[in-house]
Amino acid sequence: AQSVAQPEDQVNVAEGNPLTVKCTYSVSGNPYLFWYVQYPNRGLQFLLKYITGDNLVKGSYGFEAEFNKSQTSFHLKKPSALVSDSALYFCAVRDNTGFQKLVFGTGTRLLVSP
Amino acid sequence: DGGITQSPKYLFRKEGQNVTLSCEQNLNHDAMYWYRQDPGQGLRLIYYSQIVNDFQKGDIAEGYSVSREKKESFPLTVTSAQKNPTAFYLCASSIGQNIQYFGAGTRLSVL
């Protein structure tokens, strides 16, 4: 079965420092991977996706993600964190069987301190 | 959240009552979804619909029902059979199995 693991419940980083939010996946066939962000009491907003091609994917708000096939990872990164980046981040993988629904991780809360 | 409207924002359910959550989209998307979000559990798929007049159960469909009579609308009913309905409910839509766009959510609580 397809699955996503986000091993950290929370990540703390100081403003201006680089940030990494980790994600590993398990999927049969080619992985289709996504990152979403959720601000308090709001829906999820799409950040970026990996379908094929370059292993470094660039997305919204200066975020990028690195796809590593051998480590089955898709970590979210940003060179310089902002306080406004504080939110809940979800990694998701597309289930390649049946309807190809999205399978979400449990989320990682990012706290950026001033 | 643009293009997908969920209402109400907050909803309270009494014991034994059915309640309906509204989801409307103007993105002309064929596929629509309902998720339940609980703290520490991520998003779990309740129901999805690929086209009008067709819908399928997701991972946690028990105690819920949906309809898809119009392309724009995908209402979710939380029935009295759902014994633990308190959660944040999110509706989403997509073109095929591509990027999903989410509404702002409905927070359901039990009185």
Coordinates of C-alpha atoms in Angstrom, one line a residue:
Chain A
A1 CA 0.0 0.0 0.0
Q2 CA 1.1 3.5 -0.7
S3 CA 2.2 5.5 2.3
V4 CA 4.0 8.7 3.4
A5 CA 5.9 9.3 6.6
Q6 CA 6.7 12.7 8.1
P7 CA 9.0 11.7 10.9
E8 CA 8.9 15.1 12.7
D9 CA 5.8 16.4 14.4
Q10 CA 7.4 19.8 14.7
V11 CA 10.4 21.7 13.3
N12 CA 11.8 24.8 14.9
V13 CA 14.0 27.2 13.0
A14 CA 15.2 30.8 13.5
E15 CA 14.2 33.4 10.9
G16 CA 16.8 33.7 8.2
N17 CA 18.1 30.2 8.7
P18 CA 17.5 27.4 6.1
L19 CA 14.7 24.9 6.8
T20 CA 14.1 21.3 5.9
V21 CA 10.9 19.4 6.4
K22 CA 11.3 15.7 5.9
C23 CA 9.2 13.2 4.0
T24 CA 9.7 9.6 2.9
Y25 CA 7.3 7.6 0.8
S26 CA 6.4 4.1 -0.3
V27 CA 4.7 3.6 -3.6
S28 CA 4.4 1.0 -6.3
G29 CA 5.5 2.3 -9.7
N30 CA 6.6 5.9 -10.4
P31 CA 6.1 8.3 -7.5
Y32 CA 4.0 11.4 -8.0
L33 CA 4.7 13.6 -4.9
F34 CA 3.2 16.8 -3.6
W35 CA 3.7 19.3 -0.8
Y36 CA 0.9 21.3 0.7
V37 CA 0.8 24.0 3.4
Q38 CA -2.0 24.7 5.8
Y39 CA -2.4 27.9 7.8
P40 CA -4.6 27.9 11.0
N41 CA -8.3 27.1 10.3
R42 CA -7.8 27.2 6.5
G43 CA -7.7 24.7 3.7
L44 CA -4.5 23.3 2.2
Q45 CA -2.6 25.2 -0.4
F46 CA -0.5 23.5 -3.1
L47 CA 3.2 24.3 -2.9
L48 CA 4.9 22.1 -5.4
K49 CA 4.9 18.6 -7.1
Y50 CA 7.3 16.1 -8.5
I51 CA 6.1 14.1 -11.5
T52 CA 9.2 13.4 -13.5
G53 CA 12.4 15.2 -14.6
D54 CA 14.7 17.3 -12.5
N55 CA 15.2 16.1 -8.9
L56 CA 15.0 19.6 -7.5
V57 CA 11.6 21.0 -7.8
K58 CA 10.8 24.7 -7.3
G59 CA 7.5 25.9 -5.9
S60 CA 5.6 28.7 -4.4
Y61 CA 6.9 31.2 -1.8
G62 CA 10.5 30.3 -2.3
F63 CA 10.1 26.6 -1.4
E64 CA 11.8 23.8 -3.2
A65 CA 11.9 20.0 -2.7
E66 CA 14.5 17.5 -3.5
F67 CA 13.5 14.1 -4.8
N68 CA 15.8 11.2 -3.9
K69 CA 14.8 7.9 -5.5
S70 CA 17.3 5.8 -3.7
Q71 CA 16.3 7.1 -0.3
T72 CA 12.6 7.4 -1.3
S73 CA 12.6 10.9 0.1
F74 CA 11.1 14.2 -0.9
H75 CA 12.2 16.7 1.6
L76 CA 10.9 20.3 1.5
K77 CA 13.5 23.0 1.8
K78 CA 13.8 26.8 1.9
P79 CA 17.1 28.7 2.0
S80 CA 16.0 31.4 4.4
A81 CA 12.9 31.0 6.6
L82 CA 10.4 33.7 7.4
V83 CA 8.2 34.0 10.4
S84 CA 5.2 33.9 8.0
D85 CA 6.3 30.4 6.9
S86 CA 5.0 29.1 10.3
A87 CA 2.3 26.6 9.4
L88 CA 1.4 22.9 9.0
Y89 CA 3.1 21.2 6.1
F90 CA 1.8 18.0 4.5
C91 CA 3.5 15.7 2.1
A92 CA 1.4 13.5 -0.2
V93 CA 1.9 10.7 -2.7
R94 CA -0.4 9.7 -5.4
D95 CA -1.7 6.1 -5.1
N96 CA -0.9 4.5 -8.4
T97 CA -3.6 1.9 -8.1
G98 CA -7.3 2.3 -8.8
F99 CA -8.4 5.9 -8.7
Q100 CA -5.0 7.2 -7.9
K101 CA -6.1 9.2 -4.9
L102 CA -3.6 11.2 -2.8
V103 CA -2.3 9.7 0.4
F104 CA -1.2 12.3 2.9
G105 CA 1.3 12.2 5.7
T106 CA 0.4 13.2 9.2
G107 CA 1.8 16.7 8.8
T108 CA 4.8 18.6 10.3
R109 CA 4.3 21.9 12.1
L110 CA 6.9 24.5 11.3
L111 CA 7.7 27.2 13.8
V112 CA 9.9 30.0 12.7
S113 CA 11.1 32.2 15.5
P114 CA 12.0 35.9 15.0
Chain B
D1 CA -9.0 28.6 -1.2
G2 CA -10.2 30.5 -4.3
G3 CA -12.8 28.7 -6.4
I4 CA -14.1 26.3 -3.7
T5 CA -16.6 27.5 -1.2
Q6 CA -17.4 25.5 1.9
S7 CA -20.2 26.4 4.3
P8 CA -20.9 26.8 7.0
K9 CA -17.5 27.6 8.6
Y10 CA -18.7 26.2 12.0
L11 CA -21.4 23.7 12.6
F12 CA -22.8 22.1 15.7
R13 CA -24.6 18.7 15.7
K14 CA -27.0 17.5 18.3
E15 CA -27.2 13.8 19.3
G16 CA -29.0 11.8 16.7
Q17 CA -29.1 14.6 14.2
N18 CA -27.9 14.5 10.5
V19 CA -26.1 17.6 9.3
T20 CA -25.1 18.5 5.8
L21 CA -21.9 20.3 4.8
S22 CA -21.9 22.3 1.6
C23 CA -19.1 22.3 -1.0
E24 CA -19.4 24.4 -4.2
Q25 CA -16.7 24.9 -6.9
N26 CA -16.5 27.2 -9.9
L27 CA -13.3 25.8 -11.3
N28 CA -15.1 23.4 -13.8
H29 CA -13.3 20.5 -12.2
D30 CA -14.7 17.0 -12.7
A31 CA -13.3 15.4 -9.6
M32 CA -14.3 16.3 -6.0
Y33 CA -13.3 15.0 -2.6
W34 CA -14.2 15.1 1.0
Y35 CA -11.5 14.7 3.7
R36 CA -11.6 14.5 7.5
Q37 CA -8.8 16.1 9.4
D38 CA -8.1 15.2 13.0
P39 CA -5.1 16.4 15.0
G40 CA -2.0 14.3 14.4
Q41 CA -3.7 12.1 11.8
G42 CA -3.4 14.1 8.6
L43 CA -6.2 13.9 6.1
R44 CA -8.3 10.9 5.6
L45 CA -10.5 10.4 2.5
I46 CA -14.2 10.0 3.1
Y47 CA -15.7 10.0 -0.4
Y48 CA -14.7 11.1 -3.8
S49 CA -16.5 11.7 -7.1
Q50 CA -14.9 11.6 -10.6
I51 CA -17.9 12.8 -12.5
V52 CA -21.5 13.9 -12.0
N53 CA -23.9 11.2 -10.7
D54 CA -21.0 9.0 -9.6
F55 CA -19.1 8.8 -6.3
Q56 CA -17.0 6.2 -4.4
K57 CA -16.3 5.4 -0.8
G58 CA -12.9 6.5 0.5
D59 CA -11.1 5.1 3.5
I60 CA -13.5 6.2 6.2
A61 CA -17.0 6.4 4.6
E62 CA -19.0 4.8 7.4
G63 CA -21.5 7.3 8.9
Y64 CA -21.3 9.6 6.0
S65 CA -23.2 10.1 2.7
V66 CA -22.7 12.3 -0.4
S67 CA -24.5 13.2 -3.6
R68 CA -23.2 14.6 -6.9
E69 CA -26.2 15.9 -8.8
K70 CA -24.3 18.9 -10.3
K71 CA -20.7 19.3 -11.4
E72 CA -20.3 22.3 -9.1
S73 CA -21.7 20.8 -5.9
F74 CA -20.7 17.8 -3.7
P75 CA -22.5 18.0 -0.3
L76 CA -21.5 15.8 2.6
T77 CA -24.0 14.5 5.1
V78 CA -22.8 13.4 8.5
T79 CA -25.4 11.0 9.7
S80 CA -26.3 10.0 13.3
A81 CA -24.4 6.7 12.6
Q82 CA -21.1 8.6 12.8
K83 CA -20.4 8.4 16.5
N84 CA -17.4 10.6 16.6
P85 CA -18.1 13.4 14.1
T86 CA -16.0 16.2 15.7
A87 CA -13.4 17.1 13.2
F88 CA -12.3 19.6 10.5
Y89 CA -13.8 18.7 7.2
L90 CA -12.1 19.7 3.9
C91 CA -13.5 19.6 0.4
A92 CA -11.3 19.6 -2.6
S93 CA -11.5 19.4 -6.4
S94 CA -9.2 18.6 -9.3
I95 CA -8.9 18.0 -13.0
G96 CA -8.4 14.3 -13.2
Q97 CA -5.9 13.1 -10.6
N98 CA -3.8 16.3 -10.8
I99 CA -3.3 19.0 -8.2
Q100 CA -6.2 19.2 -5.7
Y101 CA -7.5 22.6 -4.7
F102 CA -9.0 22.9 -1.2
G103 CA -11.8 24.9 0.4
A104 CA -11.4 26.7 3.7
G105 CA -13.0 23.9 5.7
T106 CA -15.9 23.3 8.1
R107 CA -15.3 22.7 11.7
L108 CA -18.0 20.3 13.1
S109 CA -18.6 20.0 16.8
V110 CA -21.0 17.9 18.9
L111 CA -23.3 19.7 21.4

